[in-house]
Amino acid sequence: MIYVHEVVTLNALQAGASQFEASAGKLKNKYWWKNMKMNIIIGCVVMVLVIAIG
């Protein structure tokens, strides 16, 4: 038999898990874009160096 306290606890746990999942997704996207910007900058610097040397 499930008691009211257990149901409330399970609902709170589910709400916390949903909020964590949303926050984790936003953080993942933020750092993906940050990493991509750095890769583009490094690629541009390498291209400039290759053109300058060649």
PDB file of N, CA and C in Angstrom:
ATOM      1  N   MET A   1       0.844  -1.179   0.000  1.00  0.00           N
ATOM      2  CA  MET A   1       0.000   0.000   0.000  1.00  0.00           C
ATOM      3  C   MET A   1       0.889   1.241   0.000  1.00  0.00           C
ATOM      4  N   ILE A   2       0.604   2.167  -0.879  1.00  0.00           N
ATOM      5  CA  ILE A   2       1.389   3.400  -0.951  1.00  0.00           C
ATOM      6  C   ILE A   2       0.722   4.452  -0.075  1.00  0.00           C
ATOM      7  N   TYR A   3       1.505   5.049   0.784  1.00  0.00           N
ATOM      8  CA  TYR A   3       0.987   6.066   1.679  1.00  0.00           C
ATOM      9  C   TYR A   3       1.103   7.438   1.034  1.00  0.00           C
ATOM     10  N   VAL A   4       0.333   8.394   1.546  1.00  0.00           N
ATOM     11  CA  VAL A   4       0.302   9.752   0.994  1.00  0.00           C
ATOM     12  C   VAL A   4       1.692  10.373   1.038  1.00  0.00           C
ATOM     13  N   HIS A   5       2.409  10.167   2.106  1.00  0.00           N
ATOM     14  CA  HIS A   5       3.756  10.732   2.237  1.00  0.00           C
ATOM     15  C   HIS A   5       4.676  10.212   1.131  1.00  0.00           C
ATOM     16  N   GLU A   6       4.561   8.933   0.829  1.00  0.00           N
ATOM     17  CA  GLU A   6       5.391   8.349  -0.230  1.00  0.00           C
ATOM     18  C   GLU A   6       5.034   8.927  -1.591  1.00  0.00           C
ATOM     19  N   VAL A   7       3.742   9.154  -1.838  1.00  0.00           N
ATOM     20  CA  VAL A   7       3.296   9.737  -3.108  1.00  0.00           C
ATOM     21  C   VAL A   7       3.838  11.155  -3.245  1.00  0.00           C
ATOM     22  N   VAL A   8       3.749  11.926  -2.179  1.00  0.00           N
ATOM     23  CA  VAL A   8       4.262  13.300  -2.200  1.00  0.00           C
ATOM     24  C   VAL A   8       5.764  13.287  -2.443  1.00  0.00           C
ATOM     25  N   THR A   9       6.469  12.390  -1.790  1.00  0.00           N
ATOM     26  CA  THR A   9       7.915  12.278  -1.966  1.00  0.00           C
ATOM     27  C   THR A   9       8.264  11.885  -3.394  1.00  0.00           C
ATOM     28  N   LEU A  10       7.522  10.942  -3.957  1.00  0.00           N
ATOM     29  CA  LEU A  10       7.772  10.516  -5.336  1.00  0.00           C
ATOM     30  C   LEU A  10       7.485  11.643  -6.324  1.00  0.00           C
ATOM     31  N   ASN A  11       6.428  12.412  -6.082  1.00  0.00           N
ATOM     32  CA  ASN A  11       6.116  13.544  -6.957  1.00  0.00           C
ATOM     33  C   ASN A  11       7.206  14.609  -6.889  1.00  0.00           C
ATOM     34  N   ALA A  12       7.703  14.877  -5.692  1.00  0.00           N
ATOM     35  CA  ALA A  12       8.774  15.856  -5.534  1.00  0.00           C
ATOM     36  C   ALA A  12      10.044  15.371  -6.221  1.00  0.00           C
ATOM     37  N   LEU A  13      10.321  14.090  -6.119  1.00  0.00           N
ATOM     38  CA  LEU A  13      11.501  13.514  -6.765  1.00  0.00           C
ATOM     39  C   LEU A  13      11.386  13.624  -8.281  1.00  0.00           C
ATOM     40  N   GLN A  14      10.206  13.353  -8.819  1.00  0.00           N
ATOM     41  CA  GLN A  14       9.976  13.450 -10.261  1.00  0.00           C
ATOM     42  C   GLN A  14      10.140  14.892 -10.730  1.00  0.00           C
ATOM     43  N   ALA A  15       9.616  15.840  -9.973  1.00  0.00           N
ATOM     44  CA  ALA A  15       9.736  17.251 -10.335  1.00  0.00           C
ATOM     45  C   ALA A  15      11.202  17.677 -10.318  1.00  0.00           C
ATOM     46  N   GLY A  16      11.935  17.242  -9.317  1.00  0.00           N
ATOM     47  CA  GLY A  16      13.362  17.565  -9.238  1.00  0.00           C
ATOM     48  C   GLY A  16      14.143  16.962 -10.384  1.00  0.00           C
ATOM     49  N   ALA A  17      13.801  15.743 -10.765  1.00  0.00           N
ATOM     50  CA  ALA A  17      14.490  15.078 -11.877  1.00  0.00           C
ATOM     51  C   ALA A  17      14.207  15.796 -13.191  1.00  0.00           C
ATOM     52  N   SER A  18      12.974  16.229 -13.391  1.00  0.00           N
ATOM     53  CA  SER A  18      12.620  16.957 -14.615  1.00  0.00           C
ATOM     54  C   SER A  18      13.370  18.281 -14.697  1.00  0.00           C
ATOM     55  N   GLN A  19      13.457  18.979 -13.577  1.00  0.00           N
ATOM     56  CA  GLN A  19      14.173  20.256 -13.547  1.00  0.00           C
ATOM     57  C   GLN A  19      15.665  20.033 -13.809  1.00  0.00           C
ATOM     58  N   PHE A  20      16.234  18.996 -13.230  1.00  0.00           N
ATOM     59  CA  PHE A  20      17.644  18.685 -13.451  1.00  0.00           C
ATOM     60  C   PHE A  20      17.901  18.373 -14.915  1.00  0.00           C
ATOM     61  N   GLU A  21      17.008  17.605 -15.539  1.00  0.00           N
ATOM     62  CA  GLU A  21      17.174  17.233 -16.942  1.00  0.00           C
ATOM     63  C   GLU A  21      17.153  18.468 -17.840  1.00  0.00           C
ATOM     64  N   ALA A  22      16.251  19.402 -17.561  1.00  0.00           N
ATOM     65  CA  ALA A  22      16.171  20.630 -18.350  1.00  0.00           C
ATOM     66  C   ALA A  22      17.431  21.470 -18.165  1.00  0.00           C
ATOM     67  N   SER A  23      17.896  21.600 -16.930  1.00  0.00           N
ATOM     68  CA  SER A  23      19.106  22.382 -16.653  1.00  0.00           C
ATOM     69  C   SER A  23      20.327  21.750 -17.305  1.00  0.00           C
ATOM     70  N   ALA A  24      20.412  20.437 -17.266  1.00  0.00           N
ATOM     71  CA  ALA A  24      21.552  19.738 -17.865  1.00  0.00           C
ATOM     72  C   ALA A  24      21.568  19.940 -19.372  1.00  0.00           C
ATOM     73  N   GLY A  25      20.409  19.930 -20.002  1.00  0.00           N
ATOM     74  CA  GLY A  25      20.331  20.156 -21.445  1.00  0.00           C
ATOM     75  C   GLY A  25      20.792  21.546 -21.831  1.00  0.00           C
ATOM     76  N   LYS A  26      20.370  22.549 -21.058  1.00  0.00           N
ATOM     77  CA  LYS A  26      20.792  23.928 -21.331  1.00  0.00           C
ATOM     78  C   LYS A  26      22.299  24.071 -21.158  1.00  0.00           C
ATOM     79  N   LEU A  27      22.832  23.472 -20.108  1.00  0.00           N
ATOM     80  CA  LEU A  27      24.268  23.548 -19.854  1.00  0.00           C
ATOM     81  C   LEU A  27      25.063  22.850 -20.948  1.00  0.00           C
ATOM     82  N   LYS A  28      24.571  21.710 -21.413  1.00  0.00           N
ATOM     83  CA  LYS A  28      25.232  20.976 -22.493  1.00  0.00           C
ATOM     84  C   LYS A  28      25.290  21.827 -23.758  1.00  0.00           C
ATOM     85  N   ASN A  29      24.176  22.467 -24.112  1.00  0.00           N
ATOM     86  CA  ASN A  29      24.153  23.330 -25.296  1.00  0.00           C
ATOM     87  C   ASN A  29      25.090  24.519 -25.147  1.00  0.00           C
ATOM     88  N   LYS A  30      25.118  25.101 -23.951  1.00  0.00           N
ATOM     89  CA  LYS A  30      25.979  26.258 -23.708  1.00  0.00           C
ATOM     90  C   LYS A  30      27.440  25.894 -23.959  1.00  0.00           C
ATOM     91  N   TYR A  31      27.888  24.787 -23.400  1.00  0.00           N
ATOM     92  CA  TYR A  31      29.289  24.409 -23.552  1.00  0.00           C
ATOM     93  C   TYR A  31      29.592  23.845 -24.931  1.00  0.00           C
ATOM     94  N   TRP A  32      28.577  23.279 -25.609  1.00  0.00           N
ATOM     95  CA  TRP A  32      28.788  22.828 -26.985  1.00  0.00           C
ATOM     96  C   TRP A  32      29.096  24.030 -27.864  1.00  0.00           C
ATOM     97  N   TRP A  33      28.307  25.108 -27.714  1.00  0.00           N
ATOM     98  CA  TRP A  33      28.549  26.312 -28.520  1.00  0.00           C
ATOM     99  C   TRP A  33      29.885  26.957 -28.159  1.00  0.00           C
ATOM    100  N   LYS A  34      30.208  26.991 -26.879  1.00  0.00           N
ATOM    101  CA  LYS A  34      31.485  27.562 -26.447  1.00  0.00           C
ATOM    102  C   LYS A  34      32.643  26.790 -27.069  1.00  0.00           C
ATOM    103  N   ASN A  35      32.563  25.469 -27.073  1.00  0.00           N
ATOM    104  CA  ASN A  35      33.591  24.623 -27.664  1.00  0.00           C
ATOM    105  C   ASN A  35      33.663  24.837 -29.174  1.00  0.00           C
ATOM    106  N   MET A  36      32.513  24.953 -29.830  1.00  0.00           N
ATOM    107  CA  MET A  36      32.476  25.156 -31.276  1.00  0.00           C
ATOM    108  C   MET A  36      33.111  26.498 -31.650  1.00  0.00           C
ATOM    109  N   LYS A  37      32.819  27.547 -30.892  1.00  0.00           N
ATOM    110  CA  LYS A  37      33.426  28.858 -31.155  1.00  0.00           C
ATOM    111  C   LYS A  37      34.950  28.772 -31.053  1.00  0.00           C
ATOM    112  N   MET A  38      35.434  28.062 -30.039  1.00  0.00           N
ATOM    113  CA  MET A  38      36.876  27.920 -29.865  1.00  0.00           C
ATOM    114  C   MET A  38      37.478  27.150 -31.029  1.00  0.00           C
ATOM    115  N   ASN A  39      36.825  26.108 -31.496  1.00  0.00           N
ATOM    116  CA  ASN A  39      37.322  25.342 -32.643  1.00  0.00           C
ATOM    117  C   ASN A  39      37.377  26.207 -33.898  1.00  0.00           C
ATOM    118  N   ILE A  40      36.370  27.040 -34.108  1.00  0.00           N
ATOM    119  CA  ILE A  40      36.359  27.929 -35.274  1.00  0.00           C
ATOM    120  C   ILE A  40      37.497  28.935 -35.181  1.00  0.00           C
ATOM    121  N   ILE A  41      37.709  29.513 -34.011  1.00  0.00           N
ATOM    122  CA  ILE A  41      38.793  30.489 -33.826  1.00  0.00           C
ATOM    123  C   ILE A  41      40.143  29.830 -34.079  1.00  0.00           C
ATOM    124  N   ILE A  42      40.362  28.656 -33.522  1.00  0.00           N
ATOM    125  CA  ILE A  42      41.635  27.951 -33.728  1.00  0.00           C
ATOM    126  C   ILE A  42      41.825  27.628 -35.207  1.00  0.00           C
ATOM    127  N   GLY A  43      40.758  27.181 -35.870  1.00  0.00           N
ATOM    128  CA  GLY A  43      40.841  26.891 -37.303  1.00  0.00           C
ATOM    129  C   GLY A  43      41.212  28.120 -38.115  1.00  0.00           C
ATOM    130  N   CYS A  44      40.631  29.261 -37.781  1.00  0.00           N
ATOM    131  CA  CYS A  44      40.953  30.512 -38.487  1.00  0.00           C
ATOM    132  C   CYS A  44      42.402  30.920 -38.256  1.00  0.00           C
ATOM    133  N   VAL A  45      42.873  30.792 -37.029  1.00  0.00           N
ATOM    134  CA  VAL A  45      44.264  31.140 -36.722  1.00  0.00           C
ATOM    135  C   VAL A  45      45.213  30.236 -37.501  1.00  0.00           C
ATOM    136  N   VAL A  46      44.918  28.954 -37.552  1.00  0.00           N
ATOM    137  CA  VAL A  46      45.765  28.019 -38.302  1.00  0.00           C
ATOM    138  C   VAL A  46      45.768  28.381 -39.779  1.00  0.00           C
ATOM    139  N   MET A  47      44.610  28.718 -40.330  1.00  0.00           N
ATOM    140  CA  MET A  47      44.541  29.099 -41.742  1.00  0.00           C
ATOM    141  C   MET A  47      45.359  30.356 -42.021  1.00  0.00           C
ATOM    142  N   VAL A  48      45.281  31.335 -41.132  1.00  0.00           N
ATOM    143  CA  VAL A  48      46.060  32.567 -41.298  1.00  0.00           C
ATOM    144  C   VAL A  48      47.547  32.250 -41.245  1.00  0.00           C
ATOM    145  N   LEU A  49      47.957  31.390 -40.324  1.00  0.00           N
ATOM    146  CA  LEU A  49      49.369  31.025 -40.227  1.00  0.00           C
ATOM    147  C   LEU A  49      49.836  30.285 -41.478  1.00  0.00           C
ATOM    148  N   VAL A  50      49.011  29.390 -42.002  1.00  0.00           N
ATOM    149  CA  VAL A  50      49.376  28.650 -43.212  1.00  0.00           C
ATOM    150  C   VAL A  50      49.511  29.609 -44.387  1.00  0.00           C
ATOM    151  N   ILE A  51      48.599  30.548 -44.498  1.00  0.00           N
ATOM    152  CA  ILE A  51      48.666  31.525 -45.591  1.00  0.00           C
ATOM    153  C   ILE A  51      49.884  32.427 -45.421  1.00  0.00           C
ATOM    154  N   ALA A  52      50.169  32.853 -44.192  1.00  0.00           N
ATOM    155  CA  ALA A  52      51.302  33.745 -43.944  1.00  0.00           C
ATOM    156  C   ALA A  52      52.629  33.034 -44.215  1.00  0.00           C
ATOM    157  N   ILE A  53      52.738  31.773 -43.847  1.00  0.00           N
ATOM    158  CA  ILE A  53      53.983  31.030 -44.048  1.00  0.00           C
ATOM    159  C   ILE A  53      54.141  30.651 -45.518  1.00  0.00           C
ATOM    160  N   GLY A  54      53.044  30.241 -46.142  1.00  0.00           N
ATOM    161  CA  GLY A  54      53.100  29.759 -47.527  1.00  0.00           C
ATOM    162  C   GLY A  54      53.198  30.887 -48.469  1.00  0.00           C
TER     163      GLY A  54
END
